[in-house]
């Protein structure tokens, strides 16, 4: 892929440049496009279900360990292309005639997979849903103010699948009528959706198919290495907190006692390879700040700030500082970005009309005309198979009515009128989140969920407010997250000339699969491992944090340890200031300013995974430098 010719092959246009009449171009484009029903195939659904299972397992693993979930959209497009191409290749070799594999079918598969594994995150299996269980209740403390035994609901496949089905579809209907406004009129970029579309378009060229094959072979090689290394590491692992590869004091015993060690986890190293450098460095900085300085400093005040005979997971001691300071960083970061996104959204909407009427400078008239023809074809394709507004509105109303009647059966603490209030305000919040995601590629669904958590916990009060707030968090988070994912996928479909109707149907199918697969794959972890144990592999860090937020919404700050409120306020303000500095400084400076949300994760979990992720980012940095030098050499030649 180092030659100029191959680069041109990958970025080839969707229309033949030799045409001169716009009408003929668009007509020819329509003839090349498969009908929307032909874009949804049985083989595509089978591949989507298999990849959905795989990605749900990966998402649960990361959600229950570190809580950092990188985007897997590109991987979904790549693996979907590889499996279907392999499928069709095998059938053709044994004499069967198969339908050609198009970029539209590839897009539908990617959409279905994203809809499926997205529910493993928005379903709250590592956050609000897990906050309700007995383990989290006992971890916070039976005598902790506001933590009542009545506010416990242990995981069960029955109610989890039922809850997923009644809350997961409303986000699809809330904004589908605005798809033209968001994608065509406002021309929102949706960076992840655009990147995925460019990758899928490149796969369906000769050079792109060759590149995809190389990528999949590389994937298989390192997957095998990771598998065999994990088996080897397990064979030589210690028991509990004894040595072994999982608890090896690579940086010395003093650092090990403060959770600074390398645990040889290929999962976290791979996560570090996927996440941006600034995220990995922010996580490491948060680990150094908390476990290197802050917790040792507070530990020396045992007996003064808090009783010195408490257990390690008692919220009246050091454990309480860890959780509440992490919460303050998360809330400060989330609040700042929420205000920023709302400001950007209002500003862009006010300027949208003048921007659309502005005439761009045309440097190359022929190239510009060709781009306009492609844009006309995309626009015509995107509005051709329309989804009626009455269908979207009636679907939302019907699903909201079913959900309003069903959720109080699952969670009696959340009364029907409170559920109805959620669904009345949810479309507006979904629009704000989807618009903000289109501008910044940053979905704030968890922030909107936390707003619902605090609001409804406070409204219900001490008599059931914890479960009511956590359930309301799930309702809000599911709607705004699904709506943003839908618009992201609509942008991908727009750029790959996929029918919006096939995309919408694929989203519904993927959501149905996710409502079943996500709880089932979580249940595997729940039955096989000690989920939520502060000393185990699957700490589920956000379970405790979300339950504490619900209690905080009811009880206020009275239960915090000594000086904890002052330190929390300091870190809350620090998160806002750091984000403000990231926005006002030049790009070459802001690229080195840490992200508070990423810094907060190791405050509660520990520093070990930050070491692993930093190793991943160092590997990526070295590889990028070596690859850059190789590319420069090729260009010189």
Coordinates of C-alpha atoms in Angstrom, one line a residue:
X1 CA 0.0 0.0 0.0
X2 CA 2.9 2.3 -0.3
X3 CA 2.3 3.3 -4.0
X4 CA 0.3 6.2 -5.3
X5 CA -1.6 3.9 -7.6
X6 CA -3.0 1.7 -4.8
X7 CA -4.1 4.8 -2.9
X8 CA -6.1 6.0 -5.9
X9 CA -7.8 2.6 -6.1
X10 CA -9.0 2.8 -2.6
X11 CA -10.4 6.3 -2.9
X12 CA -12.1 5.8 -6.2
X13 CA -15.4 7.7 -6.7
X14 CA -18.8 6.2 -6.7
X15 CA -19.7 7.6 -10.1
X16 CA -17.8 7.1 -13.4
X17 CA -16.0 10.5 -14.1
X18 CA -16.6 10.2 -17.8
X19 CA -20.3 11.1 -17.6
X20 CA -21.3 14.7 -18.3
X21 CA -25.1 14.8 -17.6
X22 CA -26.2 14.9 -14.0
X23 CA -29.5 13.2 -14.8
X24 CA -27.7 10.3 -16.6
X25 CA -25.2 9.9 -13.7
X26 CA -27.9 9.7 -11.1
X27 CA -30.0 7.3 -13.2
X28 CA -26.9 5.0 -13.7
X29 CA -26.2 5.2 -10.0
X30 CA -29.7 4.1 -9.2
X31 CA -29.3 1.1 -11.6
X32 CA -26.2 0.0 -9.8
X33 CA -27.8 0.1 -6.3
X34 CA -29.5 -3.0 -5.0
X35 CA -33.1 -2.7 -3.7
X36 CA -33.3 -2.1 0.1
X37 CA -34.6 -5.6 0.7
X38 CA -31.7 -7.1 -1.2
X39 CA -29.3 -5.2 1.2
X40 CA -30.6 -7.3 4.1
X41 CA -29.5 -10.9 3.5
X42 CA -29.6 -14.2 5.5
X43 CA -25.9 -14.5 5.4
X44 CA -25.5 -11.0 6.7
X45 CA -27.8 -11.6 9.6
X46 CA -25.9 -14.8 10.5
X47 CA -22.6 -13.0 10.4
X48 CA -24.1 -10.1 12.4
X49 CA -25.3 -12.4 15.2
X50 CA -21.9 -14.1 15.4
X51 CA -20.0 -10.8 15.5
X52 CA -22.6 -9.4 17.9
X53 CA -21.9 -12.2 20.4
X54 CA -18.1 -11.7 20.1
X55 CA -18.3 -7.9 20.5
X56 CA -20.7 -8.2 23.5
X57 CA -18.3 -10.5 25.2
X58 CA -15.4 -8.0 24.6
X59 CA -17.6 -5.1 25.8
X60 CA -18.6 -6.9 29.0
X61 CA -15.0 -7.8 29.7
X62 CA -13.9 -4.1 29.4
X63 CA -17.0 -2.8 31.1
X64 CA -16.5 -5.0 34.2
X65 CA -12.8 -4.4 34.5
X66 CA -11.8 -0.9 33.6
X67 CA -15.0 0.7 32.3
X68 CA -13.2 2.1 29.2
X69 CA -14.9 1.0 25.9
X70 CA -13.1 1.9 22.7
X71 CA -15.1 2.1 19.5
X72 CA -15.4 -1.2 17.6
X73 CA -17.3 0.1 14.6
X74 CA -14.4 -0.2 12.2
X75 CA -13.6 -3.7 13.4
X76 CA -17.3 -4.6 12.8
X77 CA -17.0 -3.4 9.2
X78 CA -13.7 -5.2 8.6
X79 CA -14.8 -8.6 10.1
X80 CA -18.2 -8.4 8.4
X81 CA -16.4 -8.0 5.1
X82 CA -14.0 -10.8 5.8
X83 CA -16.6 -13.4 6.9
X84 CA -19.0 -12.7 4.0
X85 CA -16.2 -12.6 1.4
X86 CA -14.9 -15.9 2.8
X87 CA -18.4 -17.4 2.8
X88 CA -19.0 -16.4 -0.9
X89 CA -15.5 -17.5 -1.9
X90 CA -16.0 -21.0 -0.5
X91 CA -19.4 -21.4 -2.1
X92 CA -18.1 -20.2 -5.5
X93 CA -15.2 -22.7 -5.3
X94 CA -17.5 -25.6 -4.8
X95 CA -19.8 -24.6 -7.7
X96 CA -22.6 -22.6 -6.1
X97 CA -23.8 -19.4 -7.6
X98 CA -24.0 -16.6 -5.0
X99 CA -25.2 -13.0 -5.0
X100 CA -22.4 -10.4 -5.1
X101 CA -21.3 -8.9 -1.8
X102 CA -21.9 -5.1 -2.0
X103 CA -20.8 -2.2 0.2
X104 CA -24.5 -1.7 1.1
X105 CA -24.7 -5.2 2.5
X106 CA -21.4 -4.6 4.3
X107 CA -22.9 -1.4 5.8
X108 CA -26.1 -3.2 7.0
X109 CA -24.0 -5.9 8.7
X110 CA -21.9 -3.2 10.5
X111 CA -25.0 -1.4 11.6
X112 CA -26.6 -4.6 12.9
X113 CA -23.4 -5.5 14.9
X114 CA -23.1 -2.0 16.4
X115 CA -26.8 -2.0 17.4
X116 CA -26.3 -5.4 19.1
X117 CA -23.1 -4.8 21.1
X118 CA -24.1 -1.2 21.9
X119 CA -26.7 -2.6 24.3
X120 CA -23.9 -4.3 26.2
X121 CA -22.8 -0.8 27.2
X122 CA -26.1 1.2 27.3
X123 CA -27.8 -1.8 29.0
X124 CA -25.9 -0.9 32.2
X125 CA -24.5 -4.4 32.8
X126 CA -21.4 -2.8 34.3
X127 CA -23.0 0.3 35.8
X128 CA -26.6 1.1 36.8
X129 CA -28.0 -2.4 36.4
X130 CA -25.2 -3.9 38.5
X131 CA -25.6 -1.2 41.1
X132 CA -28.8 -2.8 42.2
X133 CA -27.4 -6.1 43.3
X134 CA -26.8 -7.5 46.8
X135 CA -23.0 -7.4 46.4
X136 CA -22.9 -3.7 45.7
X137 CA -25.3 -3.0 48.6
X138 CA -23.1 -5.0 51.0
X139 CA -19.9 -3.4 49.6
X140 CA -21.2 0.1 50.4
X141 CA -22.2 -1.0 53.9
X142 CA -25.5 -2.2 55.5
X143 CA -25.3 0.7 58.1
X144 CA -24.4 3.3 55.5
X145 CA -27.0 6.2 55.5
X146 CA -29.5 5.8 52.6
X147 CA -28.3 2.3 51.6
X148 CA -31.4 0.2 52.4
X149 CA -31.8 -3.6 51.9
X150 CA -35.2 -2.9 50.2
X151 CA -33.3 -1.1 47.4
X152 CA -31.7 -4.4 46.1
X153 CA -32.6 -6.2 42.9
X154 CA -30.3 -9.0 41.9
X155 CA -29.5 -9.8 38.2
X156 CA -31.9 -12.3 36.6
X157 CA -32.2 -13.2 32.9
X158 CA -36.0 -12.8 33.0
X159 CA -36.3 -9.2 34.1
X160 CA -33.0 -8.0 32.4
X161 CA -34.2 -9.2 29.0
X162 CA -37.7 -7.8 29.6
X163 CA -36.3 -4.5 30.7
X164 CA -34.0 -4.4 27.6
X165 CA -36.9 -5.0 25.3
X166 CA -39.1 -2.3 26.7
X167 CA -36.5 0.5 26.8
X168 CA -34.1 -0.2 23.9
X169 CA -36.3 0.5 20.9
X170 CA -37.6 4.0 21.7
X171 CA -34.3 5.7 20.8
X172 CA -34.7 4.3 17.2
X173 CA -38.1 6.0 16.7
X174 CA -37.3 9.2 18.6
X175 CA -35.2 10.9 15.9
X176 CA -35.6 8.8 12.7
X177 CA -37.8 11.5 11.2
X178 CA -35.0 14.0 11.6
X179 CA -32.4 12.0 9.7
X180 CA -32.5 14.2 6.6
X181 CA -32.1 17.3 8.8
X182 CA -29.1 15.9 10.6
X183 CA -27.3 14.3 7.7
X184 CA -28.2 16.4 4.6
X185 CA -29.4 19.8 5.8
X186 CA -27.0 20.4 8.7
X187 CA -24.2 18.2 7.1
X188 CA -23.0 16.9 10.5
X189 CA -19.8 15.0 10.1
X190 CA -20.2 12.1 12.6
X191 CA -16.5 11.4 12.4
X192 CA -16.7 7.7 13.4
X193 CA -19.5 7.1 11.0
X194 CA -17.6 8.9 8.2
X195 CA -14.4 6.9 8.9
X196 CA -16.3 3.6 8.9
X197 CA -18.0 4.5 5.6
X198 CA -14.7 5.4 4.0
X199 CA -13.2 2.1 5.2
X200 CA -16.2 0.1 3.8
X201 CA -16.0 1.9 0.5
X202 CA -12.3 1.1 0.3
X203 CA -12.9 -2.6 0.9
X204 CA -15.0 -2.9 -2.2
X205 CA -12.2 -2.0 -4.5
X206 CA -9.4 -4.3 -5.7
X207 CA -6.7 -2.6 -3.6
X208 CA -9.1 -2.3 -0.6
X209 CA -10.0 -6.0 -0.7
X210 CA -6.3 -6.9 -0.7
X211 CA -5.7 -4.5 2.2
X212 CA -8.7 -6.0 4.1
X213 CA -7.2 -9.5 3.6
X214 CA -3.9 -8.4 5.1
X215 CA -5.6 -6.8 8.0
X216 CA -7.6 -9.9 8.8
X217 CA -4.5 -12.1 8.6
X218 CA -2.8 -9.7 11.0
X219 CA -5.8 -9.9 13.2
X220 CA -5.8 -13.7 13.2
X221 CA -2.1 -13.8 14.0
X222 CA -2.2 -11.6 17.0
X223 CA -5.5 -13.1 18.2
X224 CA -3.7 -16.5 18.3
X225 CA -0.8 -15.1 20.1
X226 CA -3.0 -13.4 22.7
X227 CA -5.0 -16.6 23.2
X228 CA -1.9 -18.8 23.7
X229 CA -0.3 -16.2 26.0
X230 CA -3.5 -16.0 28.1
X231 CA -3.5 -19.8 28.4
X232 CA 0.2 -19.8 29.4
X233 CA -0.3 -17.0 31.9
X234 CA -3.3 -18.8 33.4
X235 CA -1.3 -22.0 33.8
X236 CA 1.4 -20.1 35.9
X237 CA -1.0 -17.8 37.7
X238 CA -1.0 -17.5 41.4
X239 CA -4.0 -18.0 43.8
X240 CA -5.8 -14.9 44.9
X241 CA -3.3 -12.1 45.6
X242 CA -0.2 -14.4 45.5
X243 CA 2.3 -13.9 42.8
X244 CA 2.0 -15.3 39.3
X245 CA 1.9 -13.2 36.2
X246 CA -1.3 -11.4 37.3
X247 CA 0.3 -10.1 40.5
X248 CA 4.0 -9.8 39.7
X249 CA 5.9 -6.9 41.4
X250 CA 7.6 -5.8 38.2
X251 CA 8.2 -2.3 39.6
X252 CA 9.2 -3.3 43.1
X253 CA 7.2 -4.3 46.3
X254 CA 6.5 -0.7 47.4
X255 CA 5.0 0.1 44.0
X256 CA 3.2 -3.2 44.0
X257 CA 1.5 -2.4 47.3
X258 CA 0.2 0.8 45.6
X259 CA -1.1 -1.3 42.6
X260 CA 1.8 -0.1 40.3
X261 CA 2.7 -3.3 38.5
X262 CA 2.6 -4.8 35.0
X263 CA 0.1 -7.7 34.9
X264 CA 0.9 -8.9 31.4
X265 CA -2.7 -8.4 30.2
X266 CA -3.0 -8.5 26.4
X267 CA -6.6 -7.2 26.8
X268 CA -5.5 -3.9 28.4
X269 CA -2.5 -3.6 26.0
X270 CA -4.8 -4.0 23.1
X271 CA -7.1 -1.4 24.6
X272 CA -4.1 1.0 24.8
X273 CA -3.4 0.3 21.1
X274 CA -6.9 1.3 20.1
X275 CA -7.4 4.3 22.4
X276 CA -5.8 7.7 21.5
X277 CA -2.5 8.5 23.1
X278 CA -4.0 11.3 25.2
X279 CA -6.5 8.9 26.8
X280 CA -3.8 6.4 27.8
X281 CA -1.6 9.1 29.2
X282 CA -4.5 10.6 31.0
X283 CA -5.2 7.3 32.6
X284 CA -1.6 6.9 33.7
X285 CA -1.5 10.4 35.1
X286 CA -4.7 9.8 37.1
X287 CA -3.1 6.6 38.5
X288 CA 0.1 8.5 39.5
X289 CA -1.9 11.3 41.0
X290 CA -4.2 9.1 43.0
X291 CA -2.2 6.0 44.0
X292 CA 1.2 7.7 43.9
X293 CA 0.3 10.8 46.0
X294 CA -3.3 11.3 47.1
X295 CA -4.1 7.9 48.7
X296 CA -0.8 7.6 50.6
X297 CA -1.3 11.2 51.8
X298 CA -4.9 10.4 53.1
X299 CA -3.8 7.0 54.5
X300 CA -1.4 8.8 56.8
X301 CA -4.4 10.7 58.3
X302 CA -6.1 7.4 59.5
X303 CA -7.3 7.9 63.0
X304 CA -7.7 11.6 62.5
X305 CA -9.8 12.0 59.3
X306 CA -11.4 8.6 59.6
X307 CA -11.2 5.6 62.0
X308 CA -8.0 3.5 61.4
X309 CA -9.6 0.1 62.1
X310 CA -11.9 0.0 59.1
X311 CA -11.9 -2.6 56.4
X312 CA -10.4 -1.7 53.0
X313 CA -13.8 -1.4 51.4
X314 CA -15.6 0.6 54.1
X315 CA -17.0 3.8 52.8
X316 CA -16.3 5.6 56.0
X317 CA -12.6 5.3 55.4
X318 CA -10.2 5.6 52.5
X319 CA -12.5 3.7 50.2
X320 CA -15.1 6.5 50.4
X321 CA -12.5 9.0 49.4
X322 CA -11.6 6.9 46.3
X323 CA -15.2 6.6 45.1
X324 CA -16.4 10.1 45.8
X325 CA -13.3 11.9 44.3
X326 CA -13.7 9.7 41.2
X327 CA -17.4 10.7 41.1
X328 CA -16.4 14.4 41.3
X329 CA -14.0 14.2 38.4
X330 CA -16.6 12.3 36.3
X331 CA -19.4 14.8 37.1
X332 CA -17.2 17.9 36.5
X333 CA -16.1 16.5 33.1
X334 CA -19.6 15.5 32.1
X335 CA -21.2 18.8 33.2
X336 CA -18.6 20.9 31.4
X337 CA -19.0 18.9 28.1
X338 CA -22.8 18.9 28.4
X339 CA -22.8 22.7 28.6
X340 CA -20.3 23.0 25.8
X341 CA -22.2 20.6 23.5
X342 CA -25.5 22.5 24.1
X343 CA -23.7 25.8 23.4
X344 CA -22.1 24.4 20.2
X345 CA -25.4 22.9 19.1
X346 CA -27.4 26.2 19.5
X347 CA -24.6 28.2 17.8
X348 CA -24.4 25.8 14.8
X349 CA -28.1 25.6 14.4
X350 CA -28.4 29.4 14.3
X351 CA -25.6 29.6 11.7
X352 CA -26.7 26.6 9.7
X353 CA -28.8 28.5 7.2
X354 CA -26.1 31.1 6.4
X355 CA -23.5 28.4 6.1
X356 CA -25.7 26.5 3.6
X357 CA -26.2 29.6 1.5
X358 CA -22.5 30.5 1.4
X359 CA -20.9 29.8 -2.0
X360 CA -17.6 27.9 -1.7
X361 CA -14.6 28.9 -3.8
X362 CA -14.2 26.4 -6.7
X363 CA -10.6 25.7 -7.6
X364 CA -11.2 22.8 -10.0
X365 CA -14.6 23.1 -11.7
X366 CA -14.6 19.6 -13.2
X367 CA -13.7 17.9 -9.9
X368 CA -16.2 20.1 -8.1
X369 CA -19.0 19.2 -10.6
X370 CA -18.2 15.5 -10.1
X371 CA -18.4 15.9 -6.3
X372 CA -21.7 17.7 -6.7
X373 CA -23.0 14.8 -8.8
X374 CA -22.0 12.3 -6.2
X375 CA -23.7 14.4 -3.5
X376 CA -26.9 14.5 -5.6
X377 CA -26.8 10.7 -5.9
X378 CA -26.2 10.3 -2.1
X379 CA -29.0 12.8 -1.3
X380 CA -31.4 11.1 -3.7
X381 CA -30.6 7.7 -2.4
X382 CA -31.0 8.9 1.2
X383 CA -34.5 10.3 0.7
X384 CA -35.7 7.7 -1.8
X385 CA -36.7 4.9 0.7
X386 CA -38.2 7.3 3.2
X387 CA -39.5 6.2 6.7
X388 CA -42.8 8.1 7.1
X389 CA -42.9 10.5 10.0
X390 CA -46.3 9.2 11.1
X391 CA -44.7 5.7 11.4
X392 CA -41.9 7.0 13.6
X393 CA -44.3 9.1 15.8
X394 CA -46.8 6.3 16.2
X395 CA -44.1 3.8 16.9
X396 CA -42.6 6.0 19.6
X397 CA -46.0 6.6 21.2
X398 CA -46.9 2.9 21.2
X399 CA -43.6 1.8 22.6
X400 CA -43.7 4.6 25.2
X401 CA -47.2 3.4 26.3
X402 CA -46.0 -0.2 26.6
X403 CA -42.9 0.8 28.5
X404 CA -44.9 3.1 30.8
X405 CA -47.1 0.2 31.8
X406 CA -44.3 -2.4 32.0
X407 CA -41.4 -0.7 33.8
X408 CA -43.4 -0.1 37.1
X409 CA -44.0 -3.9 37.1
X410 CA -40.2 -4.5 37.0
X411 CA -39.4 -1.5 39.3
X412 CA -42.4 -0.6 41.5
X413 CA -40.4 2.3 42.9
X414 CA -40.5 4.1 39.5
X415 CA -44.1 5.0 39.2
X416 CA -45.8 5.2 35.8
X417 CA -46.0 9.0 35.7
X418 CA -42.3 9.2 36.3
X419 CA -41.6 6.9 33.4
X420 CA -43.9 9.0 31.2
X421 CA -42.0 12.1 32.2
X422 CA -38.8 10.4 31.0
X423 CA -40.3 9.8 27.6
X424 CA -41.6 13.3 27.3
X425 CA -38.2 14.9 27.7
X426 CA -36.1 12.1 26.2
X427 CA -36.5 13.1 22.5
X428 CA -35.1 16.6 23.2
X429 CA -32.2 15.1 25.1
X430 CA -31.7 12.6 22.3
X431 CA -31.6 15.4 19.7
X432 CA -29.0 17.3 21.8
X433 CA -26.8 14.2 22.2
X434 CA -27.1 13.2 18.5
X435 CA -26.3 16.7 17.3
X436 CA -23.4 16.9 19.6
X437 CA -22.1 13.5 18.5
X438 CA -22.3 14.7 14.9
X439 CA -20.1 17.7 15.7
X440 CA -17.6 16.2 18.2
X441 CA -17.9 12.4 17.9
X442 CA -18.5 12.4 21.7
X443 CA -21.7 10.8 23.0
X444 CA -22.7 12.0 26.4
X445 CA -25.3 9.3 27.0
X446 CA -23.9 8.4 30.4
X447 CA -24.0 12.1 31.4
X448 CA -27.7 12.3 30.5
X449 CA -28.2 9.1 32.4
X450 CA -26.6 10.6 35.5
X451 CA -28.8 13.6 35.3
X452 CA -31.9 11.3 35.3
X453 CA -30.3 9.3 38.2
X454 CA -29.9 12.4 40.4
X455 CA -33.3 13.9 39.4
X456 CA -35.5 10.8 40.0
X457 CA -33.6 9.7 43.1
X458 CA -34.3 13.1 44.7
X459 CA -37.9 13.1 43.5
X460 CA -38.7 9.7 44.9
X461 CA -36.7 10.2 48.1
X462 CA -35.5 7.7 50.7
X463 CA -38.5 5.3 50.2
X464 CA -37.2 3.6 47.0
X465 CA -35.2 6.5 45.5
X466 CA -32.1 4.4 44.8
X467 CA -33.8 1.8 42.6
X468 CA -36.0 4.4 41.0
X469 CA -33.0 6.6 40.1
X470 CA -31.0 3.8 38.7
X471 CA -33.9 2.5 36.6
X472 CA -34.6 6.1 35.3
X473 CA -30.9 6.3 34.5
X474 CA -31.3 3.2 32.3
X475 CA -34.3 4.6 30.5
X476 CA -32.6 7.9 29.7
X477 CA -29.2 6.4 28.8
X478 CA -30.8 3.8 26.5
X479 CA -32.8 6.4 24.5
X480 CA -30.1 9.0 24.0
X481 CA -27.3 6.4 23.3
X482 CA -29.4 4.5 20.7
X483 CA -30.5 7.6 19.0
X484 CA -26.9 8.8 18.6
X485 CA -25.8 5.4 17.3
X486 CA -28.6 5.4 14.8
X487 CA -27.6 8.8 13.4
X488 CA -24.0 7.7 13.3
X489 CA -25.0 4.7 11.2
X490 CA -27.3 6.8 9.0
X491 CA -24.2 8.9 8.1
X492 CA -22.3 5.7 7.3
X493 CA -25.2 4.6 5.1
X494 CA -25.4 8.0 3.4
X495 CA -21.8 7.8 2.3
X496 CA -22.0 4.2 1.2
X497 CA -25.3 4.7 -0.8
X498 CA -27.2 2.4 1.5
X499 CA -30.9 2.7 1.8
X500 CA -32.1 4.4 5.1
X501 CA -34.9 1.8 5.2
X502 CA -32.5 -1.1 5.2
X503 CA -30.4 0.7 7.8
X504 CA -33.4 1.2 10.1
X505 CA -34.5 -2.4 9.7
X506 CA -31.0 -3.5 10.4
X507 CA -30.9 -1.4 13.6
X508 CA -34.2 -3.0 14.7
X509 CA -32.8 -6.5 14.0
X510 CA -29.6 -5.7 15.8
X511 CA -31.5 -4.3 18.8
X512 CA -33.6 -7.5 19.0
X513 CA -30.4 -9.5 18.9
X514 CA -28.7 -7.2 21.5
X515 CA -31.7 -7.5 23.9
X516 CA -31.1 -11.3 24.0
X517 CA -27.3 -11.6 23.4
X518 CA -26.2 -8.9 25.8
X519 CA -27.9 -10.3 28.9
X520 CA -26.9 -13.9 28.0
X521 CA -23.2 -13.0 27.5
X522 CA -23.3 -11.0 30.8
X523 CA -24.9 -14.0 32.5
X524 CA -21.8 -16.1 31.5
X525 CA -19.6 -13.6 33.4
X526 CA -22.0 -13.4 36.3
X527 CA -22.1 -17.2 36.7
X528 CA -18.4 -17.9 36.1
X529 CA -16.7 -15.0 38.0
X530 CA -17.0 -13.1 41.2
X531 CA -18.4 -9.9 39.7
X532 CA -18.0 -6.8 41.8
X533 CA -15.4 -8.1 44.3
X534 CA -12.9 -5.2 45.0
X535 CA -10.1 -7.8 45.2
X536 CA -11.1 -9.8 42.1
X537 CA -10.5 -9.4 38.4
X538 CA -13.9 -8.1 37.6
X539 CA -14.3 -5.2 40.0
X540 CA -17.2 -3.6 38.1
X541 CA -16.0 -0.1 39.2
X542 CA -19.0 1.9 38.0
X543 CA -21.5 -0.3 39.9
X544 CA -20.4 1.2 43.3
X545 CA -20.1 4.7 41.7
X546 CA -23.6 4.7 40.3
X547 CA -25.2 3.4 43.5
X548 CA -23.3 6.1 45.5
X549 CA -24.6 8.7 43.1
X550 CA -28.2 7.6 43.7
X551 CA -27.6 7.7 47.5
X552 CA -26.0 11.1 47.1
X553 CA -29.1 12.3 45.3
X554 CA -31.2 11.3 48.4
X555 CA -29.0 11.9 51.4
X556 CA -26.8 14.8 50.2
X557 CA -23.3 15.2 51.5
X558 CA -23.9 14.3 55.1
X559 CA -22.4 10.8 54.9
X560 CA -19.0 11.8 53.4
X561 CA -15.8 11.3 55.4
X562 CA -14.0 14.2 57.0
X563 CA -12.6 16.7 54.4
X564 CA -13.9 14.5 51.6
X565 CA -16.4 17.2 50.4
X566 CA -13.7 19.8 50.2
X567 CA -11.4 17.5 48.2
X568 CA -14.3 16.5 45.9
X569 CA -15.1 20.2 45.2
X570 CA -11.4 20.8 44.4
X571 CA -11.3 17.9 41.9
X572 CA -14.7 19.0 40.5
X573 CA -13.4 22.5 39.8
X574 CA -10.1 21.0 38.5
X575 CA -12.0 18.9 35.9
X576 CA -13.9 22.0 34.6
X577 CA -10.7 24.1 34.5
X578 CA -8.7 21.4 32.7
X579 CA -11.5 21.0 30.1
X580 CA -11.6 24.8 29.7
X581 CA -7.9 24.9 29.1
X582 CA -8.2 22.1 26.5
X583 CA -10.7 24.3 24.6
X584 CA -9.0 27.7 24.7
X585 CA -5.4 26.6 24.1
X586 CA -4.0 26.0 20.6
X587 CA -4.2 22.5 19.2
X588 CA -0.5 21.8 19.5
X589 CA -0.8 22.6 23.3
X590 CA -4.2 21.1 24.0
X591 CA -3.1 17.8 22.6
X592 CA -1.0 17.3 25.7
X593 CA -3.6 18.4 28.3
X594 CA -5.1 15.3 30.0
X595 CA -8.8 14.3 29.9
X596 CA -10.4 14.4 33.4
X597 CA -12.9 11.6 32.6
X598 CA -10.0 9.2 31.7
X599 CA -8.0 10.3 34.8
X600 CA -10.9 9.3 37.1
X601 CA -11.0 5.7 36.1
X602 CA -7.8 4.5 38.0
X603 CA -8.8 6.5 41.1
X604 CA -11.1 3.7 42.1
X605 CA -9.7 0.6 40.2
X606 CA -6.0 0.8 40.7
X607 CA -2.9 1.7 38.7
X608 CA -2.1 -1.7 37.2
X609 CA -4.3 -1.5 34.1
X610 CA -2.9 2.1 33.4
X611 CA 0.5 0.5 33.1
X612 CA -0.8 -2.0 30.6
X613 CA -2.6 0.6 28.5
X614 CA 0.5 2.8 28.6
X615 CA 2.6 -0.1 27.3
X616 CA 0.1 -0.4 24.4
X617 CA 0.3 3.3 23.6
X618 CA 4.2 3.1 23.6
X619 CA 4.0 0.2 21.2
X620 CA 1.7 2.2 19.0
X621 CA 3.9 5.3 19.2
X622 CA 7.0 3.4 18.2
X623 CA 5.2 1.6 15.4
X624 CA 3.8 4.9 14.0
X625 CA 7.3 6.5 14.0
X626 CA 8.8 3.4 12.2
X627 CA 5.9 3.4 9.7
X628 CA 6.3 7.1 9.1
X629 CA 10.0 6.7 8.4
X630 CA 9.2 3.8 6.0
X631 CA 6.5 5.9 4.2
X632 CA 8.9 8.9 3.8
X633 CA 11.5 6.5 2.3
X634 CA 9.0 5.3 -0.2
X635 CA 8.0 8.8 -1.1
X636 CA 11.6 9.8 -1.6
X637 CA 12.2 6.8 -3.9

